[in-house]
Short mmCIF file of N, CA and C in Angstrom, two decimals:
data_model
loop_
_atom_site.label_atom_id
_atom_site.label_comp_id
_atom_site.label_asym_id
_atom_site.label_seq_id
_atom_site.Cartn_x
_atom_site.Cartn_y
_atom_site.Cartn_z
N MET A 2 -70.93 -120.91 -154.61
CA MET A 2 -71.89 -121.96 -154.42
C MET A 2 -72.95 -121.47 -153.45
N LYS A 3 -74.20 -121.71 -153.82
CA LYS A 3 -75.32 -121.26 -153.03
C LYS A 3 -75.68 -122.30 -152.00
N SER A 4 -76.01 -121.78 -150.81
CA SER A 4 -76.44 -122.68 -149.76
C SER A 4 -77.95 -122.77 -149.82
N GLY A 5 -78.46 -123.92 -149.66
CA GLY A 5 -79.90 -124.10 -149.71
C GLY A 5 -80.54 -123.95 -148.34
N ASN A 6 -79.77 -123.62 -147.29
CA ASN A 6 -80.29 -123.51 -145.93
C ASN A 6 -80.95 -122.15 -145.75
N PRO A 7 -82.24 -122.09 -145.38
CA PRO A 7 -82.91 -120.80 -145.23
C PRO A 7 -82.41 -119.98 -144.04
N LYS A 8 -81.72 -120.57 -143.07
CA LYS A 8 -81.22 -119.83 -141.91
C LYS A 8 -80.09 -118.90 -142.29
N HIS A 9 -79.40 -119.13 -143.36
CA HIS A 9 -78.27 -118.32 -143.78
C HIS A 9 -78.66 -117.23 -144.76
N SER A 10 -79.93 -117.01 -144.97
CA SER A 10 -80.30 -115.99 -145.95
C SER A 10 -80.12 -114.60 -145.33
N ALA A 11 -79.82 -113.60 -146.11
CA ALA A 11 -79.50 -112.26 -145.65
C ALA A 11 -80.72 -111.36 -145.61
N SER A 12 -81.87 -111.83 -145.90
CA SER A 12 -83.04 -110.96 -145.91
C SER A 12 -83.62 -110.85 -144.50
N LEU A 13 -84.03 -109.62 -144.13
CA LEU A 13 -84.65 -109.37 -142.83
C LEU A 13 -86.11 -109.05 -143.06
N LYS A 14 -86.92 -109.55 -142.18
CA LYS A 14 -88.34 -109.26 -142.29
C LYS A 14 -88.67 -108.18 -141.28
N VAL A 15 -89.14 -107.02 -141.73
CA VAL A 15 -89.51 -105.89 -140.88
C VAL A 15 -90.99 -105.63 -141.07
N SER A 16 -91.68 -105.52 -139.94
CA SER A 16 -93.10 -105.24 -140.05
C SER A 16 -93.28 -103.78 -140.47
N PRO A 17 -94.34 -103.45 -141.12
CA PRO A 17 -94.52 -102.11 -141.66
C PRO A 17 -94.62 -101.01 -140.58
N GLY A 18 -95.06 -101.28 -139.33
CA GLY A 18 -95.24 -100.25 -138.31
C GLY A 18 -93.99 -100.00 -137.46
N SER A 19 -92.96 -100.79 -137.56
CA SER A 19 -91.78 -100.63 -136.69
C SER A 19 -90.60 -100.14 -137.51
N ARG A 20 -90.46 -98.84 -137.60
CA ARG A 20 -89.38 -98.26 -138.40
C ARG A 20 -88.32 -97.57 -137.54
N GLY A 21 -88.52 -97.46 -136.20
CA GLY A 21 -87.54 -96.80 -135.35
C GLY A 21 -88.04 -95.45 -134.87
N PHE A 22 -87.16 -94.66 -134.30
CA PHE A 22 -87.52 -93.35 -133.76
C PHE A 22 -87.29 -92.28 -134.81
N THR A 23 -88.15 -91.28 -134.78
CA THR A 23 -87.95 -90.14 -135.67
C THR A 23 -87.07 -89.11 -134.97
N LEU A 24 -86.61 -88.15 -135.70
CA LEU A 24 -85.77 -87.11 -135.13
C LEU A 24 -86.54 -86.27 -134.10
N ILE A 25 -87.80 -86.04 -134.31
CA ILE A 25 -88.61 -85.25 -133.36
C ILE A 25 -88.78 -86.02 -132.05
N GLU A 26 -89.06 -87.31 -132.13
CA GLU A 26 -89.20 -88.12 -130.91
C GLU A 26 -87.90 -88.14 -130.11
N THR A 27 -86.78 -88.26 -130.78
CA THR A 27 -85.49 -88.26 -130.10
C THR A 27 -85.21 -86.91 -129.46
N SER A 28 -85.55 -85.82 -130.15
CA SER A 28 -85.33 -84.47 -129.60
C SER A 28 -86.19 -84.24 -128.36
N ILE A 29 -87.42 -84.69 -128.38
CA ILE A 29 -88.30 -84.53 -127.22
C ILE A 29 -87.76 -85.34 -126.03
N ALA A 30 -87.30 -86.54 -126.28
CA ALA A 30 -86.73 -87.37 -125.21
C ALA A 30 -85.48 -86.70 -124.61
N LEU A 31 -84.63 -86.13 -125.45
CA LEU A 31 -83.44 -85.44 -124.95
C LEU A 31 -83.81 -84.20 -124.16
N LEU A 32 -84.85 -83.49 -124.56
CA LEU A 32 -85.31 -82.31 -123.82
C LEU A 32 -85.83 -82.71 -122.43
N ILE A 33 -86.57 -83.79 -122.36
CA ILE A 33 -87.08 -84.26 -121.07
C ILE A 33 -85.91 -84.67 -120.16
N LEU A 34 -84.94 -85.38 -120.69
CA LEU A 34 -83.77 -85.77 -119.91
C LEU A 34 -82.96 -84.56 -119.45
N MET A 35 -82.87 -83.53 -120.29
CA MET A 35 -82.13 -82.32 -119.91
C MET A 35 -82.81 -81.60 -118.75
N VAL A 36 -84.14 -81.49 -118.78
CA VAL A 36 -84.88 -80.84 -117.70
C VAL A 36 -84.69 -81.62 -116.39
N ALA A 37 -84.76 -82.94 -116.45
CA ALA A 37 -84.57 -83.76 -115.26
C ALA A 37 -83.15 -83.61 -114.72
N THR A 38 -82.15 -83.56 -115.58
CA THR A 38 -80.76 -83.40 -115.15
C THR A 38 -80.53 -82.04 -114.52
N LEU A 39 -81.12 -80.99 -115.07
CA LEU A 39 -80.99 -79.66 -114.47
C LEU A 39 -81.65 -79.60 -113.09
N GLY A 40 -82.75 -80.29 -112.92
CA GLY A 40 -83.40 -80.36 -111.61
C GLY A 40 -82.52 -81.04 -110.57
N VAL A 41 -81.86 -82.11 -110.96
CA VAL A 41 -80.95 -82.81 -110.04
C VAL A 41 -79.74 -81.93 -109.72
N ALA A 42 -79.23 -81.20 -110.71
CA ALA A 42 -78.08 -80.31 -110.46
C ALA A 42 -78.47 -79.19 -109.49
N ALA A 43 -79.67 -78.65 -109.61
CA ALA A 43 -80.12 -77.62 -108.68
C ALA A 43 -80.26 -78.18 -107.28
N LEU A 44 -80.69 -79.41 -107.16
CA LEU A 44 -80.81 -80.06 -105.86
C LEU A 44 -79.43 -80.24 -105.21
N PHE A 45 -78.43 -80.60 -105.99
CA PHE A 45 -77.07 -80.72 -105.46
C PHE A 45 -76.55 -79.37 -104.97
N ALA A 46 -76.77 -78.31 -105.72
CA ALA A 46 -76.32 -76.98 -105.30
C ALA A 46 -77.00 -76.56 -104.01
N TYR A 47 -78.30 -76.84 -103.86
CA TYR A 47 -79.04 -76.52 -102.64
C TYR A 47 -78.48 -77.29 -101.45
N SER A 48 -78.22 -78.57 -101.63
CA SER A 48 -77.71 -79.39 -100.52
C SER A 48 -76.29 -78.99 -100.13
N ILE A 49 -75.46 -78.62 -101.08
CA ILE A 49 -74.10 -78.17 -100.76
C ILE A 49 -74.16 -76.89 -99.93
N ASN A 50 -75.03 -75.96 -100.28
CA ASN A 50 -75.17 -74.71 -99.53
C ASN A 50 -75.63 -74.99 -98.09
N ASN A 51 -76.62 -75.86 -97.93
CA ASN A 51 -77.12 -76.17 -96.59
C ASN A 51 -76.10 -76.93 -95.76
N ASN A 52 -75.35 -77.83 -96.37
CA ASN A 52 -74.32 -78.55 -95.63
C ASN A 52 -73.21 -77.61 -95.17
N SER A 53 -72.84 -76.67 -96.02
CA SER A 53 -71.82 -75.69 -95.64
C SER A 53 -72.31 -74.82 -94.49
N GLY A 54 -73.57 -74.40 -94.55
CA GLY A 54 -74.15 -73.61 -93.47
C GLY A 54 -74.25 -74.39 -92.17
N ALA A 55 -74.58 -75.66 -92.26
CA ALA A 55 -74.65 -76.51 -91.06
C ALA A 55 -73.26 -76.66 -90.44
N ASN A 56 -72.24 -76.75 -91.27
CA ASN A 56 -70.86 -76.82 -90.77
C ASN A 56 -70.49 -75.52 -90.06
N ASP A 57 -70.87 -74.38 -90.63
CA ASP A 57 -70.62 -73.08 -89.98
C ASP A 57 -71.31 -73.00 -88.62
N ARG A 58 -72.56 -73.46 -88.55
CA ARG A 58 -73.28 -73.41 -87.28
C ARG A 58 -72.66 -74.35 -86.26
N ALA A 59 -72.21 -75.52 -86.68
CA ALA A 59 -71.57 -76.45 -85.75
C ALA A 59 -70.28 -75.87 -85.20
N LEU A 60 -69.49 -75.24 -86.07
CA LEU A 60 -68.25 -74.61 -85.60
C LEU A 60 -68.54 -73.42 -84.69
N ALA A 61 -69.59 -72.64 -85.01
CA ALA A 61 -69.97 -71.51 -84.17
C ALA A 61 -70.42 -72.00 -82.80
N LEU A 62 -71.16 -73.11 -82.75
CA LEU A 62 -71.58 -73.66 -81.47
C LEU A 62 -70.38 -74.15 -80.66
N THR A 63 -69.39 -74.71 -81.32
CA THR A 63 -68.17 -75.15 -80.64
C THR A 63 -67.45 -73.95 -80.02
N ILE A 64 -67.36 -72.87 -80.76
CA ILE A 64 -66.70 -71.66 -80.25
C ILE A 64 -67.48 -71.11 -79.05
N ALA A 65 -68.82 -71.08 -79.16
CA ALA A 65 -69.64 -70.57 -78.06
C ALA A 65 -69.47 -71.43 -76.81
N GLN A 66 -69.39 -72.73 -76.97
CA GLN A 66 -69.20 -73.61 -75.82
C GLN A 66 -67.81 -73.41 -75.20
N GLN A 67 -66.81 -73.19 -76.03
CA GLN A 67 -65.47 -72.92 -75.50
C GLN A 67 -65.47 -71.60 -74.70
N GLN A 68 -66.16 -70.58 -75.22
CA GLN A 68 -66.24 -69.32 -74.51
C GLN A 68 -66.97 -69.49 -73.18
N MET A 69 -68.03 -70.29 -73.17
CA MET A 69 -68.78 -70.54 -71.93
C MET A 69 -67.90 -71.27 -70.91
N GLU A 70 -67.10 -72.20 -71.35
CA GLU A 70 -66.20 -72.89 -70.43
C GLU A 70 -65.19 -71.92 -69.82
N LYS A 71 -64.76 -70.96 -70.61
CA LYS A 71 -63.85 -69.94 -70.08
C LYS A 71 -64.55 -69.11 -68.99
N TRP A 72 -65.81 -68.74 -69.23
CA TRP A 72 -66.56 -67.97 -68.23
C TRP A 72 -66.89 -68.84 -67.02
N ARG A 73 -67.04 -70.11 -67.23
CA ARG A 73 -67.39 -71.01 -66.13
C ARG A 73 -66.26 -71.11 -65.10
N LYS A 74 -65.02 -71.08 -65.55
CA LYS A 74 -63.91 -71.19 -64.61
C LYS A 74 -63.48 -69.84 -64.03
N THR A 75 -64.09 -68.75 -64.50
CA THR A 75 -63.79 -67.42 -63.98
C THR A 75 -64.59 -67.18 -62.69
N PRO A 76 -63.97 -66.66 -61.64
CA PRO A 76 -64.73 -66.34 -60.41
C PRO A 76 -65.85 -65.36 -60.72
N ILE A 77 -66.97 -65.52 -60.03
CA ILE A 77 -68.18 -64.75 -60.36
C ILE A 77 -67.99 -63.25 -60.22
N LEU A 78 -67.17 -62.81 -59.29
CA LEU A 78 -66.97 -61.37 -59.12
C LEU A 78 -66.13 -60.76 -60.24
N GLN A 79 -65.43 -61.59 -61.00
CA GLN A 79 -64.61 -61.10 -62.12
C GLN A 79 -65.33 -61.19 -63.46
N ILE A 80 -66.56 -61.68 -63.46
CA ILE A 80 -67.32 -61.82 -64.72
C ILE A 80 -67.95 -60.48 -65.06
N VAL A 81 -67.45 -59.86 -66.10
CA VAL A 81 -67.99 -58.59 -66.60
C VAL A 81 -68.00 -58.66 -68.13
N THR A 82 -68.81 -57.81 -68.74
CA THR A 82 -68.85 -57.76 -70.20
C THR A 82 -67.49 -57.31 -70.71
N PRO A 83 -66.88 -58.10 -71.61
CA PRO A 83 -65.57 -57.71 -72.13
C PRO A 83 -65.67 -56.51 -73.06
N PRO A 84 -64.54 -55.80 -73.25
CA PRO A 84 -64.56 -54.67 -74.19
C PRO A 84 -64.99 -55.12 -75.59
N GLN A 85 -65.78 -54.28 -76.23
CA GLN A 85 -66.27 -54.61 -77.57
C GLN A 85 -65.51 -53.81 -78.61
N PRO A 86 -65.28 -54.24 -79.79
CA PRO A 86 -65.56 -55.58 -80.29
C PRO A 86 -64.52 -56.58 -79.79
N GLU A 87 -64.97 -57.78 -79.56
CA GLU A 87 -64.06 -58.84 -79.14
C GLU A 87 -63.25 -59.30 -80.35
N PRO A 88 -62.06 -59.85 -80.12
CA PRO A 88 -61.27 -60.32 -81.26
C PRO A 88 -61.97 -61.47 -81.98
N GLU A 89 -61.82 -61.50 -83.30
CA GLU A 89 -62.47 -62.58 -84.06
C GLU A 89 -61.74 -63.90 -83.81
N VAL A 90 -62.48 -64.98 -83.93
CA VAL A 90 -61.95 -66.32 -83.72
C VAL A 90 -61.90 -67.02 -85.06
N ILE A 91 -60.79 -67.69 -85.33
CA ILE A 91 -60.65 -68.46 -86.58
C ILE A 91 -60.62 -69.94 -86.22
N MET A 92 -61.55 -70.69 -86.81
CA MET A 92 -61.60 -72.13 -86.58
C MET A 92 -61.85 -72.81 -87.92
N ALA A 93 -61.03 -73.81 -88.21
CA ALA A 93 -61.14 -74.58 -89.46
C ALA A 93 -61.07 -73.67 -90.68
N GLY A 94 -60.26 -72.62 -90.60
CA GLY A 94 -60.08 -71.72 -91.73
C GLY A 94 -61.19 -70.72 -91.94
N ARG A 95 -62.15 -70.64 -91.02
CA ARG A 95 -63.27 -69.70 -91.15
C ARG A 95 -63.24 -68.72 -90.00
N SER A 96 -63.66 -67.48 -90.25
CA SER A 96 -63.64 -66.43 -89.24
C SER A 96 -65.02 -66.27 -88.60
N TYR A 97 -65.01 -66.03 -87.29
CA TYR A 97 -66.25 -65.85 -86.54
C TYR A 97 -66.10 -64.65 -85.62
N SER A 98 -67.16 -63.85 -85.49
CA SER A 98 -67.17 -62.76 -84.52
C SER A 98 -67.90 -63.24 -83.27
N VAL A 99 -67.40 -62.81 -82.11
CA VAL A 99 -67.96 -63.22 -80.83
C VAL A 99 -68.41 -61.97 -80.09
N ALA A 100 -69.63 -62.00 -79.55
CA ALA A 100 -70.15 -60.89 -78.73
C ALA A 100 -70.65 -61.49 -77.42
N THR A 101 -70.08 -61.03 -76.31
CA THR A 101 -70.45 -61.53 -74.99
C THR A 101 -71.06 -60.40 -74.18
N THR A 102 -72.19 -60.68 -73.53
CA THR A 102 -72.80 -59.71 -72.62
C THR A 102 -73.05 -60.38 -71.28
N VAL A 103 -72.86 -59.59 -70.20
CA VAL A 103 -73.07 -60.08 -68.84
C VAL A 103 -74.06 -59.15 -68.16
N ASP A 104 -75.14 -59.71 -67.61
CA ASP A 104 -76.16 -58.95 -66.88
C ASP A 104 -76.32 -59.58 -65.49
N GLY A 105 -76.86 -58.83 -64.57
CA GLY A 105 -77.19 -59.40 -63.26
C GLY A 105 -76.52 -58.69 -62.12
N THR A 106 -76.60 -59.33 -60.95
CA THR A 106 -76.06 -58.79 -59.71
C THR A 106 -74.75 -59.48 -59.38
N SER A 107 -74.20 -59.15 -58.21
CA SER A 107 -72.94 -59.76 -57.82
C SER A 107 -73.12 -61.22 -57.40
N SER A 108 -74.34 -61.64 -57.09
CA SER A 108 -74.56 -63.03 -56.69
C SER A 108 -75.18 -63.89 -57.78
N LEU A 109 -75.78 -63.28 -58.82
CA LEU A 109 -76.38 -64.03 -59.92
C LEU A 109 -76.13 -63.28 -61.21
N LYS A 110 -75.45 -63.92 -62.14
CA LYS A 110 -75.13 -63.28 -63.41
C LYS A 110 -75.61 -64.14 -64.57
N ARG A 111 -76.05 -63.44 -65.60
CA ARG A 111 -76.49 -64.11 -66.84
C ARG A 111 -75.47 -63.77 -67.92
N VAL A 112 -74.86 -64.81 -68.49
CA VAL A 112 -73.83 -64.63 -69.52
C VAL A 112 -74.41 -65.09 -70.85
N THR A 113 -74.34 -64.22 -71.86
CA THR A 113 -74.83 -64.53 -73.21
C THR A 113 -73.66 -64.42 -74.18
N VAL A 114 -73.42 -65.49 -74.92
CA VAL A 114 -72.36 -65.51 -75.93
C VAL A 114 -73.03 -65.71 -77.28
N GLN A 115 -72.77 -64.78 -78.21
CA GLN A 115 -73.33 -64.88 -79.56
C GLN A 115 -72.17 -64.96 -80.55
N VAL A 116 -72.16 -66.02 -81.35
CA VAL A 116 -71.10 -66.24 -82.34
C VAL A 116 -71.73 -66.21 -83.73
N THR A 117 -71.15 -65.38 -84.60
CA THR A 117 -71.67 -65.20 -85.96
C THR A 117 -70.57 -65.47 -86.97
N PRO A 118 -70.84 -66.31 -87.99
CA PRO A 118 -69.85 -66.49 -89.05
C PRO A 118 -69.63 -65.18 -89.79
N LYS A 119 -68.38 -64.87 -90.14
CA LYS A 119 -68.07 -63.61 -90.83
C LYS A 119 -68.71 -63.55 -92.20
N GLY A 120 -68.85 -64.67 -92.87
CA GLY A 120 -69.46 -64.69 -94.19
C GLY A 120 -70.97 -64.82 -94.12
N ALA A 121 -71.58 -64.46 -93.00
CA ALA A 121 -73.01 -64.66 -92.81
C ALA A 121 -73.81 -63.78 -93.76
N GLY A 122 -74.81 -64.36 -94.33
CA GLY A 122 -75.70 -63.62 -95.22
C GLY A 122 -77.12 -63.71 -94.71
N ALA A 123 -78.05 -63.50 -95.61
CA ALA A 123 -79.46 -63.54 -95.23
C ALA A 123 -79.97 -64.96 -95.10
N ASN A 124 -79.19 -65.92 -95.51
CA ASN A 124 -79.62 -67.31 -95.48
C ASN A 124 -79.72 -67.80 -94.05
N TRP A 125 -80.74 -68.59 -93.73
CA TRP A 125 -80.94 -69.06 -92.35
C TRP A 125 -79.82 -69.95 -91.88
N VAL A 126 -79.14 -70.63 -92.78
CA VAL A 126 -78.10 -71.57 -92.35
C VAL A 126 -76.84 -70.86 -91.90
N ARG A 127 -76.71 -69.59 -92.20
CA ARG A 127 -75.52 -68.85 -91.79
C ARG A 127 -75.83 -67.84 -90.69
N SER A 128 -76.87 -68.10 -89.93
CA SER A 128 -77.23 -67.18 -88.86
C SER A 128 -76.35 -67.42 -87.63
N SER A 129 -76.45 -66.53 -86.67
CA SER A 129 -75.61 -66.62 -85.49
C SER A 129 -76.12 -67.69 -84.52
N VAL A 130 -75.22 -68.11 -83.63
CA VAL A 130 -75.53 -69.07 -82.58
C VAL A 130 -75.44 -68.34 -81.25
N THR A 131 -76.44 -68.49 -80.41
CA THR A 131 -76.47 -67.82 -79.11
C THR A 131 -76.56 -68.87 -78.01
N VAL A 132 -75.67 -68.76 -77.02
CA VAL A 132 -75.68 -69.66 -75.86
C VAL A 132 -75.81 -68.78 -74.63
N VAL A 133 -76.74 -69.14 -73.74
CA VAL A 133 -77.01 -68.35 -72.54
C VAL A 133 -76.86 -69.26 -71.32
N THR A 134 -76.25 -68.73 -70.28
CA THR A 134 -76.13 -69.46 -69.02
C THR A 134 -76.26 -68.49 -67.86
N GLN A 135 -76.52 -69.04 -66.68
CA GLN A 135 -76.57 -68.23 -65.47
C GLN A 135 -75.55 -68.78 -64.48
N ARG A 136 -74.88 -67.87 -63.81
CA ARG A 136 -73.91 -68.23 -62.77
C ARG A 136 -74.36 -67.65 -61.46
N SER A 137 -74.18 -68.41 -60.41
CA SER A 137 -74.53 -67.91 -59.09
C SER A 137 -73.33 -68.04 -58.16
N GLN A 138 -73.43 -67.35 -57.05
CA GLN A 138 -72.38 -67.38 -56.05
C GLN A 138 -72.30 -68.80 -55.50
N THR A 139 -71.10 -69.35 -55.46
CA THR A 139 -70.96 -70.69 -54.90
C THR A 139 -70.97 -70.61 -53.38
N GLY A 140 -71.58 -71.55 -52.77
CA GLY A 140 -71.66 -71.60 -51.31
C GLY A 140 -72.70 -72.63 -50.91
N THR A 141 -72.70 -72.94 -49.66
CA THR A 141 -73.65 -73.93 -49.17
C THR A 141 -74.94 -73.24 -48.80
N GLY A 142 -76.01 -73.98 -48.88
CA GLY A 142 -77.33 -73.46 -48.54
C GLY A 142 -77.53 -73.44 -47.03
N PRO A 143 -78.67 -72.88 -46.59
CA PRO A 143 -78.90 -72.75 -45.15
C PRO A 143 -79.21 -74.09 -44.46
N TYR A 144 -79.47 -75.14 -45.20
CA TYR A 144 -79.85 -76.40 -44.60
C TYR A 144 -78.67 -77.34 -44.41
N LEU A 145 -77.51 -76.98 -44.87
CA LEU A 145 -76.32 -77.82 -44.64
C LEU A 145 -75.65 -77.40 -43.34
N PRO A 146 -75.24 -78.37 -42.52
CA PRO A 146 -74.62 -78.01 -41.24
C PRO A 146 -73.24 -77.41 -41.41
#
């Protein structure tokens, strides 16, 4: 039995200019999306490298500060350049080389600690960290009674 209601008819009206996307248009759109996705992936790789290098520098700075604290509690007359090469330090599963130099007189010494990640390359984020301090003879000045 046929329904006389026009809302139930199965015919669709399509305008002549709207036929959908062609295969070429779809391919061009996919190519544009692929280039954008590769750009984002390269950005992620760059940020991972820099974050890893920043972590190395933070750990190297921690090691340098620990070495400085060791020199700080050492009496000034016992502060001398240690034998080289110094033993490597391992922190958070990473290896670091430490180089300490001491310059100056018996009353004023300059201590330089340089810490370099073992996996350091030409990249700026994996460069060494240098901490410098000066130590002087402890004592009271001439104006204290």
